[in-house]
Short mmCIF file of C-alpha atoms in Angstrom, two decimals:
data_model
loop_
_atom_site.label_atom_id
_atom_site.label_comp_id
_atom_site.label_asym_id
_atom_site.label_seq_id
_atom_site.Cartn_x
_atom_site.Cartn_y
_atom_site.Cartn_z
CA UNK A 1 -6.36 -4.40 13.76
CA UNK A 2 -9.07 -3.36 11.31
CA UNK A 3 -9.84 -6.23 8.93
CA UNK A 4 -10.66 -5.34 5.33
CA UNK A 5 -12.74 -7.79 3.30
CA UNK A 6 -13.25 -7.39 -0.43
CA UNK A 7 -15.85 -8.98 -2.67
CA UNK A 8 -15.77 -10.64 -5.05
CA UNK A 9 -12.32 -12.27 -5.11
CA UNK A 10 -12.42 -12.21 -8.91
CA UNK A 11 -14.58 -10.59 -11.52
CA UNK A 12 -14.91 -10.86 -15.31
CA UNK A 13 -16.55 -7.98 -17.14
CA UNK A 14 -17.01 -7.23 -20.84
CA UNK A 15 -15.23 -4.29 -22.41
CA UNK A 16 -17.30 -1.13 -22.04
CA UNK A 17 -19.37 -2.56 -19.20
CA UNK A 18 -19.42 -1.52 -15.56
CA UNK A 19 -17.26 -3.21 -12.93
CA UNK A 20 -18.03 -2.95 -9.22
CA UNK A 21 -15.78 -4.02 -6.36
CA UNK A 22 -16.82 -3.92 -2.72
CA UNK A 23 -14.78 -3.45 0.44
CA UNK A 24 -15.98 -3.82 4.01
CA UNK A 25 -14.02 -2.83 7.12
CA UNK A 26 -14.45 -4.53 10.50
CA UNK A 27 -14.86 -1.13 12.15
CA UNK A 28 -15.65 2.35 10.91
CA UNK A 29 -12.87 4.28 9.19
CA UNK A 30 -14.88 7.52 9.28
CA UNK A 31 -13.41 10.34 11.35
CA UNK A 32 -16.50 12.21 12.53
CA UNK A 33 -14.42 15.28 13.42
CA UNK A 34 -13.71 16.01 9.74
CA UNK A 35 -16.15 13.67 7.93
CA UNK A 36 -13.28 11.93 6.14
CA UNK A 37 -13.22 8.21 5.46
CA UNK A 38 -9.63 6.95 5.61
CA UNK A 39 -10.02 4.44 2.80
CA UNK A 40 -7.90 4.15 -0.36
CA UNK A 41 -8.10 2.05 -3.52
CA UNK A 42 -5.06 0.80 -5.45
CA UNK A 43 -4.65 -0.82 -8.85
CA UNK A 44 -1.86 -3.35 -9.42
CA UNK A 45 -1.27 -4.40 -13.00
CA UNK A 46 0.76 -7.58 -13.62
CA UNK A 47 4.42 -7.07 -12.83
CA UNK A 48 3.87 -3.53 -11.59
CA UNK A 49 3.79 -1.87 -8.16
CA UNK A 50 0.44 -0.70 -6.81
CA UNK A 51 -0.91 2.63 -8.06
CA UNK A 52 -3.07 4.91 -5.93
CA UNK A 53 -6.46 5.47 -7.57
CA UNK A 54 -8.76 6.84 -4.87
CA UNK A 55 -8.19 8.29 -1.40
CA UNK A 56 -10.58 9.52 1.31
CA UNK A 57 -12.93 6.93 -0.17
CA UNK A 58 -14.03 9.07 -3.10
CA UNK A 59 -11.28 11.51 -4.17
CA UNK A 60 -9.60 10.55 -7.41
CA UNK A 61 -5.81 10.81 -7.51
CA UNK A 62 -4.34 13.16 -10.10
CA UNK A 63 -4.09 11.51 -13.52
CA UNK A 64 -6.60 8.76 -12.80
CA UNK A 65 -9.27 8.48 -15.52
CA UNK A 66 -12.73 9.66 -14.50
CA UNK A 67 -14.24 6.24 -15.27
CA UNK A 68 -12.88 5.26 -11.83
CA UNK A 69 -14.99 6.36 -8.87
CA UNK A 70 -15.18 5.52 -5.19
CA UNK A 71 -18.13 5.69 -2.84
CA UNK A 72 -19.27 4.65 0.60
CA UNK A 73 -18.80 5.66 4.21
CA UNK A 74 -18.18 4.13 7.60
CA UNK A 75 -17.61 0.44 6.94
CA UNK A 76 -18.89 -0.17 3.40
CA UNK A 77 -17.16 1.06 0.27
CA UNK A 78 -17.31 0.54 -3.48
CA UNK A 79 -14.92 1.05 -6.39
CA UNK A 80 -16.70 1.43 -9.71
CA UNK A 81 -15.20 1.40 -13.18
CA UNK A 82 -17.93 2.85 -15.37
CA UNK A 83 -16.77 1.51 -18.74
CA UNK A 84 -14.11 -1.18 -18.60
CA UNK A 85 -11.05 -0.73 -20.80
CA UNK A 86 -8.45 -3.39 -21.64
CA UNK A 87 -5.81 -1.59 -19.57
CA UNK A 88 -7.97 -1.93 -16.45
CA UNK A 89 -7.11 -5.63 -16.15
CA UNK A 90 -5.44 -5.74 -12.74
CA UNK A 91 -5.83 -6.66 -9.11
CA UNK A 92 -7.55 -3.99 -7.03
CA UNK A 93 -6.93 -3.49 -3.30
CA UNK A 94 -8.68 -1.39 -0.70
CA UNK A 95 -6.67 -0.09 2.26
CA UNK A 96 -7.61 1.62 5.50
CA UNK A 97 -5.37 4.27 7.06
CA UNK A 98 -7.66 5.29 9.90
CA UNK A 99 -5.32 4.93 12.84
CA UNK A 100 -3.16 7.93 13.77
CA UNK A 101 -0.44 5.44 14.73
CA UNK A 102 -0.30 3.47 11.50
CA UNK A 103 -1.75 0.00 11.40
CA UNK A 104 -2.40 -0.04 7.70
CA UNK A 105 -4.39 -3.01 6.48
CA UNK A 106 -5.32 -4.06 2.96
CA UNK A 107 -8.14 -6.11 1.56
CA UNK A 108 -7.20 -9.46 0.04
CA UNK A 109 -7.51 -8.09 -3.49
CA UNK A 110 -9.99 -8.49 -6.35
CA UNK A 111 -8.75 -9.78 -9.68
CA UNK A 112 -10.49 -8.06 -12.60
CA UNK A 113 -10.44 -9.71 -16.02
CA UNK A 114 -12.07 -9.22 -19.40
CA UNK A 115 -15.03 -11.47 -20.19
CA UNK B 1 9.18 13.43 -11.17
CA UNK B 2 9.26 11.64 -7.83
CA UNK B 3 11.03 8.27 -7.95
CA UNK B 4 11.73 5.56 -5.41
CA UNK B 5 14.32 2.86 -6.06
CA UNK B 6 14.69 -0.13 -3.78
CA UNK B 7 17.78 -2.31 -3.55
CA UNK B 8 19.37 -4.91 -1.31
CA UNK B 9 17.11 -7.89 -1.87
CA UNK B 10 18.81 -11.28 -2.05
CA UNK B 11 18.60 -14.99 -1.29
CA UNK B 12 19.36 -15.58 2.39
CA UNK B 13 19.19 -18.56 4.73
CA UNK B 14 16.69 -18.73 7.59
CA UNK B 15 18.02 -16.79 10.56
CA UNK B 16 20.03 -14.50 8.32
CA UNK B 17 19.95 -10.74 7.85
CA UNK B 18 19.58 -8.20 5.03
CA UNK B 19 19.47 -4.45 4.73
CA UNK B 20 17.12 -2.97 2.15
CA UNK B 21 17.49 0.58 0.85
CA UNK B 22 15.01 2.95 -0.78
CA UNK B 23 16.68 5.84 -2.59
CA UNK B 24 14.42 8.73 -3.53
CA UNK B 25 14.61 11.62 -5.97
CA UNK B 26 12.41 14.53 -6.96
CA UNK B 27 10.99 15.28 -3.52
CA UNK B 28 11.79 17.02 -0.25
CA UNK B 29 12.37 13.69 1.45
CA UNK B 30 12.62 14.92 5.04
CA UNK B 31 9.01 16.12 5.25
CA UNK B 32 7.36 12.82 4.26
CA UNK B 33 6.69 9.68 6.21
CA UNK B 34 7.94 6.57 4.44
CA UNK B 35 6.78 2.99 4.62
CA UNK B 36 7.63 -0.52 3.52
CA UNK B 37 4.99 -2.91 2.18
CA UNK B 38 5.62 -6.50 1.12
CA UNK B 39 3.96 -8.97 -1.20
CA UNK B 40 4.62 -12.69 -0.97
CA UNK B 41 4.65 -14.51 -4.32
CA UNK B 42 1.11 -14.66 -5.70
CA UNK B 43 -0.33 -13.05 -2.57
CA UNK B 44 -1.71 -9.68 -1.48
CA UNK B 45 -0.18 -6.59 0.09
CA UNK B 46 1.02 -6.50 3.70
CA UNK B 47 2.16 -3.34 5.48
CA UNK B 48 5.52 -3.88 7.22
CA UNK B 49 6.75 -0.64 8.79
CA UNK B 50 6.53 3.17 8.69
CA UNK B 51 8.73 6.02 9.82
CA UNK B 52 7.94 9.69 10.22
CA UNK B 53 8.58 12.55 12.61
CA UNK B 54 11.09 10.46 14.51
CA UNK B 55 8.55 7.74 15.22
CA UNK B 56 8.61 4.18 13.93
CA UNK B 57 5.80 1.65 13.65
CA UNK B 58 5.79 -2.04 12.79
CA UNK B 59 3.42 -4.81 11.88
CA UNK B 60 3.19 -7.41 14.63
CA UNK B 61 4.61 -10.04 12.28
CA UNK B 62 7.98 -8.24 12.08
CA UNK B 63 8.19 -6.35 15.38
CA UNK B 64 11.48 -7.05 17.16
CA UNK B 65 13.09 -8.47 14.00
CA UNK B 66 12.91 -5.61 11.47
CA UNK B 67 14.08 -2.02 11.94
CA UNK B 68 13.09 0.91 9.76
CA UNK B 69 15.30 3.99 9.57
CA UNK B 70 16.03 6.95 7.34
CA UNK B 71 18.84 9.29 6.37
CA UNK B 72 17.27 12.60 5.38
CA UNK B 73 20.62 13.93 4.11
CA UNK B 74 20.70 11.11 1.56
CA UNK B 75 16.97 10.98 0.83
CA UNK B 76 17.00 7.29 1.66
CA UNK B 77 14.93 4.95 3.80
CA UNK B 78 16.24 1.62 5.09
CA UNK B 79 14.76 -1.62 6.36
CA UNK B 80 17.03 -3.89 8.39
CA UNK B 81 15.75 -7.46 8.33
CA UNK B 82 17.07 -9.79 11.06
CA UNK B 83 16.17 -13.33 12.14
CA UNK B 84 14.62 -13.95 8.74
CA UNK B 85 12.04 -16.69 8.31
CA UNK B 86 10.82 -18.48 5.21
CA UNK B 87 7.51 -16.61 5.55
CA UNK B 88 9.39 -13.32 5.06
CA UNK B 89 9.96 -14.27 1.41
CA UNK B 90 8.37 -11.45 -0.56
CA UNK B 91 8.80 -8.51 -2.88
CA UNK B 92 9.45 -5.52 -0.64
CA UNK B 93 8.10 -2.16 -1.80
CA UNK B 94 9.05 1.25 -0.52
CA UNK B 95 6.16 3.74 -0.49
CA UNK B 96 5.81 7.46 0.15
CA UNK B 97 3.14 9.04 2.32
CA UNK B 98 0.73 11.17 0.31
CA UNK B 99 0.65 14.22 2.57
CA UNK B 100 3.45 15.99 4.41
CA UNK B 101 3.26 17.63 7.79
CA UNK B 102 -0.35 16.91 8.75
CA UNK B 103 0.51 14.86 11.80
CA UNK B 104 -0.95 11.60 10.53
CA UNK B 105 -0.12 8.74 8.20
CA UNK B 106 -1.96 8.78 4.89
CA UNK B 107 -2.33 6.71 1.73
CA UNK B 108 0.73 5.85 -0.36
CA UNK B 109 0.89 7.94 -3.52
CA UNK B 110 4.27 6.83 -4.89
CA UNK B 111 5.71 3.29 -4.87
CA UNK B 112 9.00 1.84 -5.97
CA UNK B 113 9.33 -1.23 -8.18
CA UNK B 114 10.31 -3.44 -5.26
CA UNK B 115 13.25 -5.62 -4.28
CA UNK B 116 12.93 -9.40 -3.84
CA UNK B 117 13.87 -11.13 -0.60
CA UNK B 118 14.00 -14.92 -0.67
CA UNK B 119 14.54 -16.81 2.57
CA UNK B 120 15.44 -20.42 1.91
CA UNK B 121 17.99 -23.03 2.90
#
């Protein structure tokens, strides 16, 4: 299975500042036939189910604020929150969905707090 | 609005069984793959099983013990949990595949609130 490793495990950022979360996969999740990276980011607020933020590594889901952005390709990916808001306090997970026969795997999660 | 509602979670003894249900509304259920994802207390997300196009797939940790199924006429997905272990204790989420009919399994764009399974003697 593809192993997903996030860094850091936790992060404290001041309101209005930038937050950056990294995700590394043990093998490439880039499909060279269509140039798509099968990598998603989810936000899980306390007591809530996960919410899809980003798919194909950099495409924002409908309704997601534009302060959230995803980047990267192959094995290294980044989720950036450009200006942290109080409602962004949550745990963030990356997930790969590369395999045609699903073997979804998630990163261990990054807990984001306000400094 | 698309909604998923899980039910069936309970306290069960090791070795016992449960059947979880995921009732959906607001979508053409039959064209989407569906999955179950679990989260042990205070832990991260773990994919459990997926079903789509007549095919089923399982995480190694549950293969041979859990069975995923669906009833398209009812818009409902099921997860049968047998031979339960204490390590199966978790909140079980139902999740919908983002894209229909593209021949692959994609990210999960809609999640239910989850149903709690506790395995303890």
